Amino acid sequence: MSLATATRASCLADESGQEAPYLLTPGPLTTSATTKAAMLRDWGSWDGDFNRLTAEIRERLLAMVGAPRDTYACVPLQGSGTFAVEAALATAIDRRGKALVLANGAYGQRAARILDVLGRAHVVHDKGDYLPPRGEEVAERLDADPEITDVFLVHCETSSGILNPLAEIAEVVKARGKGLIVDAMSSFGAVPLATETVPFDVMVSSANKCLEGVPGFGFVILRQDLLAASAGRAHSLSLDLLEQWCYMERTGQWRFTPPTHVVAAFHTALAEHRAEGGVAGRLARYTRNRDRLVTGMRELGFATLLEDRWLSPIITTFFSPGHPAFEFGRFYAELKARGFVIYPGKLTQAESFRIGCIGRLDESVIARLLDAVREALAAMGVDDCRPAA
Ligand SMILES: *Cc1c(COP(=O)(O)O)cnc(C)c1O
């Protein structure tokens, strides 16, 4: 039985007997039946068995980035990924510091917005909807403004699907002795990120993206000396990473009520990640999904927003067909009726939509999606998928 059949067969049916559709979205995403089943038990937040789950998760996440246990810390935090980004920015950037935010989509813009709210000085290097920030440009910005203390980069900018050149930028930032904060939300677990090759100071991700858990918490992996130096910096009681870390180190517990079922599901999801061959195994499957998707959609006449070299194995943006009968709402509904949920586009300039390749699914699911796309287009009367000029 293929991975997809196994997942499909065990997908939870709703009251109407319909199977839930595949989520071709960048999280929440389709999770395995075993990950869902791990949520069928209640846990006490003070209980030793539950605390062991938390400890194992933190160990495993540090091991995934090859971070030495005594120089880096892993701090899980309740809430969606943005809560963890906000906590990380508040912890990493000194109140008298200044950040350079590299933006090429919604998540870079969101980081700048967070810094506005926090009242931390920052400048934005904005590349628009889909162009990558390059090492040279970052070097120029840093050399021109010595007040900048930290650089924020989104690894995979999920709003377009671009995989930004992290290694190139990390080199430039580190050569100038600045702090590097990476939003690896939608790449961590599938795109390699190791402290040895990318000397980041802080990285943020969450349970419900490439690690294939369910939503409910994020986590920050950061240098311990930086964490220690952040005492008194936090603007918020509940988003104070140092307090959360100290409490966890001392008691093994989360500081406030943990999302116990989500943590249990994530523990199972991490075991499955490991069984698949870790980051390399997951990258291989997602890459096959992406290649099948992009090839199939191009055969149907669709065009991708990005050139091949910038395509991530996470999510791909396609231009909407210029054909007058194409309408995204209808396309979405036709696909959903056939068992697939896709994502609207997030470009400011052109009409587009996005299809994710992450979650518990493989090429056979993508092949069936392509059949569904073909049927949906026929139902809508769209016979030409080229974008509007
Ligand atoms: C998903 C995501 C986030 C966090 O979004 P939430 O909706 O708060 O979970 C942040 N950055 C990127 C790049 C993401 O893909």
XYZ file of C-alpha atoms and ligand atoms in Angstrom:
404
model
C 0.000 0.000 0.000
C 1.416 3.390 -0.933
C 1.795 6.138 1.640
C -1.113 7.986 0.062
C -3.446 4.988 0.069
C -2.564 4.259 3.667
C -3.280 7.847 4.662
C -6.428 8.059 2.589
C -7.854 4.796 3.862
C -7.401 5.930 7.414
C -8.504 9.530 6.949
C -11.199 10.374 9.443
C -14.611 10.499 7.837
C -16.999 13.255 8.901
C -20.639 12.665 9.896
C -21.781 12.625 6.286
C -19.400 9.779 5.522
C -17.338 12.055 3.246
C -13.604 11.678 3.634
C -11.835 14.912 4.491
C -10.173 16.508 1.450
C -6.404 16.628 1.086
C -5.026 19.972 2.225
C -2.603 21.167 -0.447
C -1.893 24.152 1.767
C 1.223 25.154 3.697
C -0.123 24.274 7.146
C -2.459 23.303 8.607
C -1.852 20.391 6.298
C -2.802 16.756 5.874
C -1.417 14.757 8.795
C -1.046 11.005 9.187
C -3.724 8.917 10.859
C -1.258 7.979 13.610
C -0.479 11.632 14.326
C -4.207 12.335 14.624
C -4.706 9.219 16.757
C -2.051 10.425 19.218
C -4.549 13.125 20.243
C -7.082 10.629 21.564
C -5.550 10.584 25.030
C -5.701 13.278 27.690
C -2.498 14.314 29.453
C -1.835 16.167 32.693
C 0.397 19.166 32.084
C 2.428 18.461 35.278
C 2.656 14.726 34.665
C 6.045 13.067 34.195
C 4.922 11.160 31.087
C 3.857 14.376 29.397
C 7.008 16.215 30.446
C 9.036 13.434 28.877
C 7.310 14.130 25.548
C 8.252 17.806 25.808
C 11.860 16.989 26.714
C 12.223 14.521 23.828
C 10.765 16.992 21.348
C 13.198 19.719 22.432
C 16.167 17.326 22.230
C 15.135 16.109 18.809
C 14.675 19.622 17.380
C 18.128 20.665 18.585
C 19.614 17.503 17.099
C 17.958 18.295 13.753
C 19.937 21.523 13.399
C 23.068 19.864 14.793
C 23.052 22.425 17.601
C 25.314 21.652 20.557
C 23.141 21.130 23.658
C 25.191 23.636 25.654
C 25.265 26.531 23.174
C 21.734 26.537 21.719
C 18.342 26.356 23.387
C 15.019 25.132 22.047
C 12.050 27.036 23.448
C 8.551 25.871 22.460
C 5.803 28.472 22.760
C 2.007 28.157 22.724
C 0.140 29.756 19.826
C 0.516 29.899 16.052
C 3.830 30.528 14.325
C 3.454 34.305 14.470
C 3.431 34.214 18.287
C 6.862 32.571 18.155
C 8.144 35.087 15.569
C 6.989 37.941 17.759
C 8.624 36.405 20.834
C 11.845 35.753 18.900
C 12.095 39.316 17.573
C 11.470 40.753 21.029
C 14.106 38.462 22.548
C 16.803 38.749 19.910
C 16.781 42.484 19.193
C 17.957 44.792 21.922
C 15.640 47.694 22.731
C 18.400 50.016 21.468
C 19.155 47.772 18.475
C 18.053 48.152 14.863
C 16.875 45.443 12.513
C 17.177 45.065 8.760
C 14.086 43.206 7.576
C 14.485 41.476 4.222
C 11.014 41.329 2.735
C 9.669 39.720 -0.419
C 6.171 38.833 0.645
C 3.621 38.796 3.439
C 5.764 37.194 6.142
C 8.621 39.673 5.806
C 6.034 42.470 5.929
C 4.492 40.895 9.005
C 7.862 40.902 10.800
C 8.216 44.624 10.062
C 4.715 45.168 11.417
C 5.633 43.288 14.612
C 8.689 45.527 15.046
C 6.426 48.582 14.596
C 4.206 47.343 17.401
C 7.205 46.469 19.591
C 8.693 49.888 18.935
C 12.041 48.467 17.789
C 13.982 50.459 15.213
C 14.113 48.774 11.810
C 14.487 49.339 8.091
C 12.879 47.196 5.406
C 14.691 46.039 2.279
C 11.634 45.339 0.148
C 11.981 43.232 -2.998
C 8.274 43.267 -3.834
C 6.260 40.122 -4.440
C 8.759 37.549 -5.562
C 12.340 38.745 -6.154
C 14.972 37.271 -3.789
C 17.122 39.524 -1.592
C 20.756 38.836 -2.556
C 23.908 38.740 -0.451
C 25.437 41.742 -2.238
C 22.440 43.965 -1.543
C 22.452 42.969 2.112
C 26.173 43.755 2.319
C 25.519 47.212 0.848
C 22.709 47.938 3.307
C 24.819 46.806 6.267
C 27.892 48.749 5.170
C 25.835 51.895 4.616
C 24.152 51.734 8.028
C 26.420 50.620 10.887
C 23.569 51.079 13.382
C 21.961 47.872 12.143
C 22.466 45.122 14.704
C 20.322 42.280 13.346
C 19.021 40.925 10.044
C 15.675 39.139 9.661
C 15.136 36.768 6.733
C 12.247 34.504 5.748
C 13.771 31.249 4.462
C 10.858 30.074 2.328
C 8.536 33.052 1.734
C 5.305 31.100 1.685
C 3.330 33.889 0.028
C 5.075 33.235 -3.302
C 6.803 29.911 -2.536
C 10.284 31.313 -3.149
C 13.222 29.699 -1.382
C 15.399 32.668 -0.451
C 19.220 32.353 -0.644
C 19.809 31.851 3.079
C 23.414 30.601 2.968
C 24.563 33.526 0.816
C 22.925 36.045 3.139
C 24.116 34.318 6.320
C 27.706 34.600 5.111
C 27.418 38.348 4.555
C 25.649 38.945 7.878
C 28.120 36.884 9.878
C 31.164 38.430 8.177
C 29.933 41.745 9.612
C 29.235 40.349 13.062
C 25.481 41.027 12.967
C 22.720 38.870 14.421
C 20.771 36.606 12.041
C 17.129 35.776 12.718
C 15.582 33.241 10.338
C 11.871 32.613 9.894
C 12.172 28.972 8.846
C 8.494 28.380 9.538
C 7.586 26.725 6.261
C 10.974 25.146 5.441
C 12.222 23.602 8.677
C 12.194 19.819 8.593
C 12.313 19.623 4.788
C 15.032 22.071 3.732
C 18.390 21.534 5.471
C 19.265 24.122 8.111
C 22.250 23.289 10.307
C 24.209 25.560 12.633
C 27.419 24.253 11.099
C 26.642 25.474 7.580
C 24.313 28.390 8.368
C 25.510 30.178 11.508
C 22.132 31.571 12.540
C 21.500 33.108 15.953
C 17.767 32.547 16.065
C 15.412 30.428 14.014
C 11.660 30.039 14.310
C 9.317 27.311 13.120
C 6.078 25.632 14.160
C 4.446 22.254 14.636
C 2.115 22.341 11.669
C 4.313 22.772 8.613
C 7.009 20.422 7.266
C 7.162 18.434 10.493
C 3.538 17.447 9.795
C 2.062 18.054 13.229
C -1.205 19.820 13.996
C -1.361 23.553 14.799
C -0.980 24.813 18.365
C 2.593 25.815 19.098
C 5.765 27.193 17.582
C 9.358 26.864 18.695
C 12.474 28.993 18.653
C 16.014 27.624 18.471
C 18.519 30.251 19.537
C 21.939 30.833 21.025
C 21.895 30.437 24.787
C 24.126 33.467 25.427
C 21.743 35.621 23.416
C 18.798 34.228 25.361
C 20.541 34.961 28.676
C 21.319 38.519 27.542
C 17.633 39.150 26.801
C 16.596 39.476 30.447
C 14.167 42.387 30.818
C 13.853 42.918 27.066
C 10.497 41.270 26.502
C 7.509 43.527 26.013
C 5.085 40.799 27.022
C 4.691 38.437 29.944
C 3.445 35.430 27.981
C 5.810 35.868 25.005
C 8.967 36.114 27.122
C 11.198 33.340 25.777
C 13.749 33.608 28.562
C 11.061 33.109 31.222
C 9.567 30.199 29.268
C 12.989 28.588 28.919
C 14.024 29.064 32.551
C 10.748 27.567 33.742
C 11.075 24.585 31.395
C 14.686 23.951 32.371
C 13.795 24.124 36.054
C 10.545 22.143 36.097
C 10.338 20.296 32.777
C 6.932 21.926 32.324
C 5.524 24.628 30.099
C 5.106 27.915 31.955
C 1.380 28.193 31.222
C -1.119 25.538 30.043
C 0.466 23.597 27.173
C -1.495 22.401 24.129
C -1.134 18.837 25.454
C -2.812 16.976 22.584
C -0.867 18.980 20.025
C 2.398 18.160 21.797
C 1.525 14.451 21.854
C 0.667 14.550 18.134
C 3.920 16.366 17.385
C 5.907 13.728 19.277
C 4.431 11.088 16.953
C 4.956 13.292 13.893
C 8.639 13.686 14.798
C 9.052 9.908 15.092
C 7.566 9.586 11.597
C 9.890 12.301 10.317
C 12.829 10.323 11.649
C 11.518 7.043 10.201
C 11.247 8.705 6.784
C 14.944 9.536 6.861
C 14.755 12.909 8.598
C 15.205 16.114 6.633
C 16.760 14.319 3.626
C 13.889 11.846 3.371
C 11.243 14.523 3.652
C 12.994 16.782 1.168
C 13.123 13.931 -1.339
C 9.373 13.236 -1.094
C 8.369 16.909 -1.217
C 10.682 17.480 -4.183
C 9.059 14.596 -6.070
C 5.641 16.090 -5.240
C 6.711 19.519 -6.479
C 8.277 18.182 -9.673
C 5.199 16.119 -10.517
C 2.964 19.118 -9.779
C 4.925 21.681 -11.784
C 5.429 19.347 -14.757
C 1.752 18.361 -14.804
C 0.463 21.923 -14.466
C 2.794 23.161 -17.216
C 1.551 20.356 -19.462
C -1.948 21.752 -18.906
C -0.698 25.178 -20.005
C -0.255 26.862 -16.585
C 2.750 29.084 -15.894
C 4.624 29.339 -12.582
C 5.378 32.716 -11.050
C 8.994 31.757 -10.362
C 11.832 30.471 -12.470
C 12.833 26.903 -11.635
C 15.920 27.910 -9.621
C 13.796 29.728 -7.014
C 10.991 27.156 -6.697
C 10.759 25.692 -3.193
C 9.678 22.118 -2.531
C 6.992 23.607 -0.239
C 4.416 25.527 -2.255
C 4.169 26.808 -5.838
C 2.400 29.890 -7.171
C 0.668 29.558 -10.559
C -0.753 32.450 -12.554
C -4.498 32.237 -13.022
C -5.472 31.565 -16.640
C -6.420 34.679 -18.586
C -9.387 32.757 -20.067
C -12.651 34.661 -19.322
C -14.350 31.546 -17.897
C -11.711 31.106 -15.175
C -12.761 32.233 -11.734
C -10.785 31.200 -8.616
C -13.827 30.682 -6.363
C -15.362 28.233 -8.821
C -12.015 26.483 -9.433
C -11.564 26.072 -5.669
C -15.056 24.618 -5.257
C -14.637 22.208 -8.190
C -11.359 20.933 -6.720
C -12.760 20.681 -3.221
C -15.675 18.607 -4.524
C -13.027 16.256 -5.927
C -11.158 15.989 -2.602
C -8.500 18.709 -2.804
C -8.202 22.037 -1.005
C -5.831 24.587 -2.570
C -4.785 28.098 -1.562
C -5.561 31.535 -2.994
C -2.678 33.641 -4.289
C -1.090 36.459 -2.306
C 0.438 38.586 -5.063
C -0.348 42.270 -5.183
C 0.115 42.548 -8.969
C -1.215 39.473 -10.786
C -4.089 36.994 -10.317
C -2.686 33.735 -8.988
C -3.278 30.692 -6.795
C -0.996 28.396 -4.824
C -0.697 24.642 -4.448
C 1.333 23.111 -1.629
C 3.317 19.883 -1.832
C 3.828 19.345 1.887
C 1.927 17.155 4.343
C 1.213 13.438 4.385
C 0.878 12.923 0.661
C 2.952 11.638 -2.206
C 3.165 11.740 -6.003
C 0.145 9.483 -6.458
C -1.965 12.157 -4.713
C -0.475 14.838 -6.957
C -1.320 12.701 -9.990
C -4.939 12.510 -8.816
C -4.949 16.246 -8.155
C -3.861 16.845 -11.757
C -6.789 14.712 -12.949
C -9.079 16.804 -10.753
C -7.627 20.039 -12.193
C -8.306 18.749 -15.699
C -11.912 17.898 -14.778
C -12.438 21.221 -13.011
C -11.234 23.165 -16.055
C -13.509 21.140 -18.331
C -16.482 21.791 -16.013
C -15.731 25.529 -16.115
C -15.228 25.585 -19.872
C -11.615 26.766 -19.643
C -9.605 25.393 -22.565
C -6.585 27.679 -22.393
C -4.571 28.047 -19.175
C -2.050 30.649 -20.278
C -1.941 33.675 -17.986
C -3.340 37.029 -19.110
C -0.710 38.976 -21.037
C 3.008 29.930 8.373
C 4.064 30.942 8.428
C 4.217 31.806 9.532
C 3.307 31.786 10.740
O 1.985 31.933 10.429
P 0.869 31.556 11.501
O -0.386 31.739 10.722
O 0.985 32.468 12.641
O 1.133 30.129 11.916
C 5.291 32.678 9.540
N 6.162 32.713 8.520
C 6.042 31.917 7.440
C 7.067 32.006 6.353
C 4.994 30.998 7.356
O 4.878 30.202 6.284
